[in-house]
Every structure is written in C-alpha cells, then in structure tokens.
Coordinates of C-alpha atoms in Angstrom, one line a residue:
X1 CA 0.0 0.0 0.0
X2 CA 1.0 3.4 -0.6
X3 CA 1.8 5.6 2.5
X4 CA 2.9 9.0 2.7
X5 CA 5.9 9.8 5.5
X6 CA 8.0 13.0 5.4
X7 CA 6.4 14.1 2.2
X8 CA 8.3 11.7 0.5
X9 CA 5.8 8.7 -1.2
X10 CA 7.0 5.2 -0.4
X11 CA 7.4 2.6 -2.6
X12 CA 5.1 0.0 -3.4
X13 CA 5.4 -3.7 -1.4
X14 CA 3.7 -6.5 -3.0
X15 CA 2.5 -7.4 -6.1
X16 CA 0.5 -4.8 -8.2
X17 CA -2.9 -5.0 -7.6
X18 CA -5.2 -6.1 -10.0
X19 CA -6.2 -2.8 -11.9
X20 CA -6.6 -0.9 -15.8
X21 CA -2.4 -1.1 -15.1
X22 CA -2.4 -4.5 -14.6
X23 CA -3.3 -5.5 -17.9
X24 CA -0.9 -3.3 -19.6
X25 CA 2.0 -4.4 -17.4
X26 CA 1.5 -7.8 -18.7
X27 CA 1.4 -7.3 -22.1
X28 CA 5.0 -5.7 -22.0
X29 CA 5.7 -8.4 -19.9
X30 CA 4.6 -11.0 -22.0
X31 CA 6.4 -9.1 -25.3
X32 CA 9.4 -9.3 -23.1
X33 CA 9.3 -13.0 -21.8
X34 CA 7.9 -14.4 -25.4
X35 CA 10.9 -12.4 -27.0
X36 CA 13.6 -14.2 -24.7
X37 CA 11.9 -17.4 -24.6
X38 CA 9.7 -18.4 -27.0
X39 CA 6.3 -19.6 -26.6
X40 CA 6.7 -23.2 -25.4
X41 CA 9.5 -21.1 -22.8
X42 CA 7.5 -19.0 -21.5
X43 CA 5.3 -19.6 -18.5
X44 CA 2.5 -18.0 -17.1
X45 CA 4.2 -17.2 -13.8
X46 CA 7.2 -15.9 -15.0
X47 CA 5.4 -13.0 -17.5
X48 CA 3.2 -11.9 -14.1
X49 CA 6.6 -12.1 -12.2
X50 CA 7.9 -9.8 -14.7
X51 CA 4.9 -7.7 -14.2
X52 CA 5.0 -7.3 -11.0
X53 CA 1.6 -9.2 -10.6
X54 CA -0.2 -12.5 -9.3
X55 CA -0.3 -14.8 -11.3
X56 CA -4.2 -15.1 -11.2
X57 CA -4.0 -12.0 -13.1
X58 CA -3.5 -13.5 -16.8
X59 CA -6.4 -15.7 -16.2
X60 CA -8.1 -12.8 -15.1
X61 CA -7.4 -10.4 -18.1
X62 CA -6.5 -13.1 -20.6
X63 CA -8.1 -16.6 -20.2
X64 CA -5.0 -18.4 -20.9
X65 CA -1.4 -18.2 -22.5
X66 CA -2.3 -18.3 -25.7
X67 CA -4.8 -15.5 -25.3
X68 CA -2.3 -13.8 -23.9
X69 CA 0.2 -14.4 -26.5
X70 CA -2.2 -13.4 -29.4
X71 CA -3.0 -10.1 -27.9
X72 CA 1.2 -9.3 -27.0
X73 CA 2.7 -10.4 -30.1
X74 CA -0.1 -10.6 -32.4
X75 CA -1.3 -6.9 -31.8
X76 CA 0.5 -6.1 -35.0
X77 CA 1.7 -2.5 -34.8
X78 CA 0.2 -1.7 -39.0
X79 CA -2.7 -2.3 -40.9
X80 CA -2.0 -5.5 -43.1
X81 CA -4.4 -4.6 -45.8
X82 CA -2.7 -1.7 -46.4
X83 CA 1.1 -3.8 -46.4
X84 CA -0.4 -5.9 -48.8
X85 CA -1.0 -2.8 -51.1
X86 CA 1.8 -1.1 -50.8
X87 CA 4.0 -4.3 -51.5
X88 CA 1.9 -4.7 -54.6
X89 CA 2.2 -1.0 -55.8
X90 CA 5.2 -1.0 -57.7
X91 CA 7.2 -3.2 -60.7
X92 CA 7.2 -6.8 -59.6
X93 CA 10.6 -6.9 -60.3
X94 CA 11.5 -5.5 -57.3
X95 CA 8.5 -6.7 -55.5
X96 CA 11.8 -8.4 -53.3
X97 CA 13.7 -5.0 -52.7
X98 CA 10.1 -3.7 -51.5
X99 CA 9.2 -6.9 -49.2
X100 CA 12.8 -6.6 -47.8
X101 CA 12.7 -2.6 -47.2
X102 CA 9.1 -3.0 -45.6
X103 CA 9.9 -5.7 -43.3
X104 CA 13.0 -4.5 -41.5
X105 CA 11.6 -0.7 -41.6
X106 CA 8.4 -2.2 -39.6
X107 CA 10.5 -4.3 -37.4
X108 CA 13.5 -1.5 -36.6
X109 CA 9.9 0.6 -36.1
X110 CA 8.7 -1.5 -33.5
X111 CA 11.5 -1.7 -31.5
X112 CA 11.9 -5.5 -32.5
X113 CA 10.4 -7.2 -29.3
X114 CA 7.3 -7.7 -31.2
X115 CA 8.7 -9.7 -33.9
X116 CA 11.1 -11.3 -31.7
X117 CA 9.1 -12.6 -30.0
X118 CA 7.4 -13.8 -33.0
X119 CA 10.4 -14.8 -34.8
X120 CA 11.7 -16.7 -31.9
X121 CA 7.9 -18.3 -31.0
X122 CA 7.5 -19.5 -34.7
X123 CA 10.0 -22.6 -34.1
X124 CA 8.1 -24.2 -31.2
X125 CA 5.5 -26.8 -31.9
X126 CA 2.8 -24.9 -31.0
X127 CA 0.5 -22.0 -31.5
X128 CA 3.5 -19.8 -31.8
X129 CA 4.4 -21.6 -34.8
X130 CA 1.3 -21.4 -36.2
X131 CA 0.9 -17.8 -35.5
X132 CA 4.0 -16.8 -37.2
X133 CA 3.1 -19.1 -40.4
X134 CA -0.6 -17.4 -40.0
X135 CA 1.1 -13.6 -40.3
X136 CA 3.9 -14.0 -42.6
X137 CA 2.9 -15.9 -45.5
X138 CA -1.1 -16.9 -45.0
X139 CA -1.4 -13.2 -44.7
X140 CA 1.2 -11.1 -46.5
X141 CA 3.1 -12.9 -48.8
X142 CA 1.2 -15.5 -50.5
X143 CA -1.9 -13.2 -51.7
X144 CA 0.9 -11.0 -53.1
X145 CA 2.7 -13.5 -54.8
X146 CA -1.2 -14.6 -56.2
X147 CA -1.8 -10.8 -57.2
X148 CA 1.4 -10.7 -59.3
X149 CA -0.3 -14.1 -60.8
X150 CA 3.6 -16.4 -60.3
X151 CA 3.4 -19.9 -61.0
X152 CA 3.7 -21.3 -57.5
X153 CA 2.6 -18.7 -55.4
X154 CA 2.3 -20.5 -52.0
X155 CA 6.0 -22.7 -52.9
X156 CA 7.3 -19.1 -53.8
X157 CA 5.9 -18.0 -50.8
X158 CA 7.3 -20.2 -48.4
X159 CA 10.9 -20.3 -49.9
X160 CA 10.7 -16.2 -49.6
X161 CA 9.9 -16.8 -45.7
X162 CA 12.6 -18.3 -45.5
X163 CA 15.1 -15.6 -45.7
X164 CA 12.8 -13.5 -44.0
X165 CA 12.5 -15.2 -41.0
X166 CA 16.2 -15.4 -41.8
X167 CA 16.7 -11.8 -41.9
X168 CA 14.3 -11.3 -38.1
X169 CA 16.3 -14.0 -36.4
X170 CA 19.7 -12.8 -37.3
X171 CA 19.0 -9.1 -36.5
X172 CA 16.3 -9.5 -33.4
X173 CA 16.7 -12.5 -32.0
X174 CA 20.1 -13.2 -31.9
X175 CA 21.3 -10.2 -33.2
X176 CA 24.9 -10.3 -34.8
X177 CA 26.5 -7.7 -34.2
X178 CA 27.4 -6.5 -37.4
X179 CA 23.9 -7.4 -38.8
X180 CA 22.1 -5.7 -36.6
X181 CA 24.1 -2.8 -36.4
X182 CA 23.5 -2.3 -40.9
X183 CA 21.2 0.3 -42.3
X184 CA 18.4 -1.2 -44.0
X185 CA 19.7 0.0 -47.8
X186 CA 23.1 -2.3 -46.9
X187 CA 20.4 -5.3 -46.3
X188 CA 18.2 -4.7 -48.9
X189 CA 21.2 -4.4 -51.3
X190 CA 22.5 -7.6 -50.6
X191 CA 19.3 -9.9 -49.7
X192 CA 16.6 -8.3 -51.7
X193 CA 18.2 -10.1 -55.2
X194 CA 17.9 -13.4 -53.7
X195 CA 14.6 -13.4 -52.4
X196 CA 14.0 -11.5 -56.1
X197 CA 15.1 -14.9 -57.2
X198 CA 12.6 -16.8 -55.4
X199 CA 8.9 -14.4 -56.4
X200 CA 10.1 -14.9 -60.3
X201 CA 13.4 -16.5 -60.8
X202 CA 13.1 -20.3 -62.4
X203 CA 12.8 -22.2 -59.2
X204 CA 12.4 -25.9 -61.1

C-alpha cells in the first residue's frame, strides 16, 4: 500500500494489484518474456513475475497463454491490408527490394520485441508456430505473390519466408553484431536479389 511519510511517497510492497495497469504491465511483460523465450519457454508465472503481478491476473485479463500471447505479439503494430498494397504497388521486379525494405523498416519501427518474439515463438510446436506461419505468408506474402499471378505462389511464398524469418532472427533475435548494427539499404542491397530470385526466378 501506498503511505505518505516525510512528504516523500514510499514505494510499493507486493504485487501490483489487479487494476486498468495490470493488464498493460503484462502485455510488456509478455512481449518481453515471449521475446527471450519463445512460446513453449515461457510460462504464465514468470510473465506476471515480470509484471509485478499475481499470477491469477493473466487468467483474469486473458483466459490463458495463448490468449495472452495473441493479444502481446499478435497486436501487429500496422494495418496489413494496407502492407499488402503497398508491396503490390510497384514493378514486380522488385516486389523483393520492397518486401525486404518494408519488413526490416516495420521491425526497426517497433522496437523488434514484437517480432522477436514472433520470430523466436515461430520454431516451437505450437501456436507460436502457427501464428507466425498465420502472419507471414497466410497473410502477407502468399496473396501477393497470387496478385502478381507467379506460377507457384504459395512454394514461392514459403521459400521467400525463409530468408525473411532469416533476416528477423539474425537481427532481433540473436542479433549479430554487425547485422544488426546495418542500415536497411546495406540489407536490402545484398538480400533483396535473392529473395528477387525466389517471387520470379526459375525455381524448377
């Protein structure tokens, strides 16, 4: 409980009670603890730990971990309809420059912890997985790759995911030093030809 003494506010003791604060402390909790650990890492007590919060709270606010983890990570911080345009206005020759460019602007936008935690919840065997297959190619890249009418859009799809998911790992999740330090024109330079390759290249 809050006292006053000396004119000086004392701090809190105890877990934060439940409250409107509560349920924004763990969503940055969760973005936090899905980003380090993944979805299958992460537990229920250790994002309200991390909050500051019982752990009854989640329940409370979000019915389970998997509620939880849709509403942290899947809260998207852009409006996919318009992605999806905007990848689509432009030559489709360098429909790969402009998926590249738009992906690392969004995630260097965002801070990263988002799509880390994404990135890093998309190799467990579980909703995480699915989630991440769900945003990048069932939503973004395979109806572009339909609307630019390529042979093997959903194949083309996946194999540009790939370096993608490629890219977010190296430069959120674990972060290499001299990758995540480029600008995005260095990355797009050197990636965006390859996954080029992949949306209309001969990939027989």
């Amino acid at each position: 409980m809050v006292g006053v003494s000396n004119g000086l506010t004392q701090a809190r003791r105890g877990p934060r009670p439940g409250g409107v604060d509560t349920r924004a402390a763990l969503l940055d909790a969760a973005r936090e603890v899905f980003a380090e650990r993944g979805y299958q890492g992460a537990t229920m007590r250790a994002i309200a730990a991390r909050a500051d919060v019982d752990a009854a709270m989640v329940n409370h606010w979000f019915g389970s971990k998997e509620g939880l983890f849709a509403e942290a990570v899947m809260d998207i911080p852009f409006d996919l309809d318009g992605l999806v345009r905007r990848l689509l206005d432009g030559d489709v020759g360098r429909l790969g420059e402009r998926i590249v460019r738009t992906f690392l602007t969004n995630c260097d936008t965002a801070g990263g912890g988002v799509f880390a935690a994404l990135l890093r919840s998309g190799a467990d065997p579980g909703p995480g997985g699915h989630h991440l297959h769900d945003f990048v190619i069932t939503s973004i890249l395979a109806p572009v790759l339909r609307a630019v009418g390529v042979d093997q859009p959903d194949f083309r799809a996946m194999l540009v995911t790939t370096q993608v998911v490629g890219i977010g790992v190296v430069r959120y999740v674990a972060r290499f030093d001299q990758f995540a330090a480029a600008d995005v024109d260095r990355i797009v330079t050197a990636v965006a030809p390859a996954i080029q390759r992949y949306i209309t290249g001969d990939i027989a």
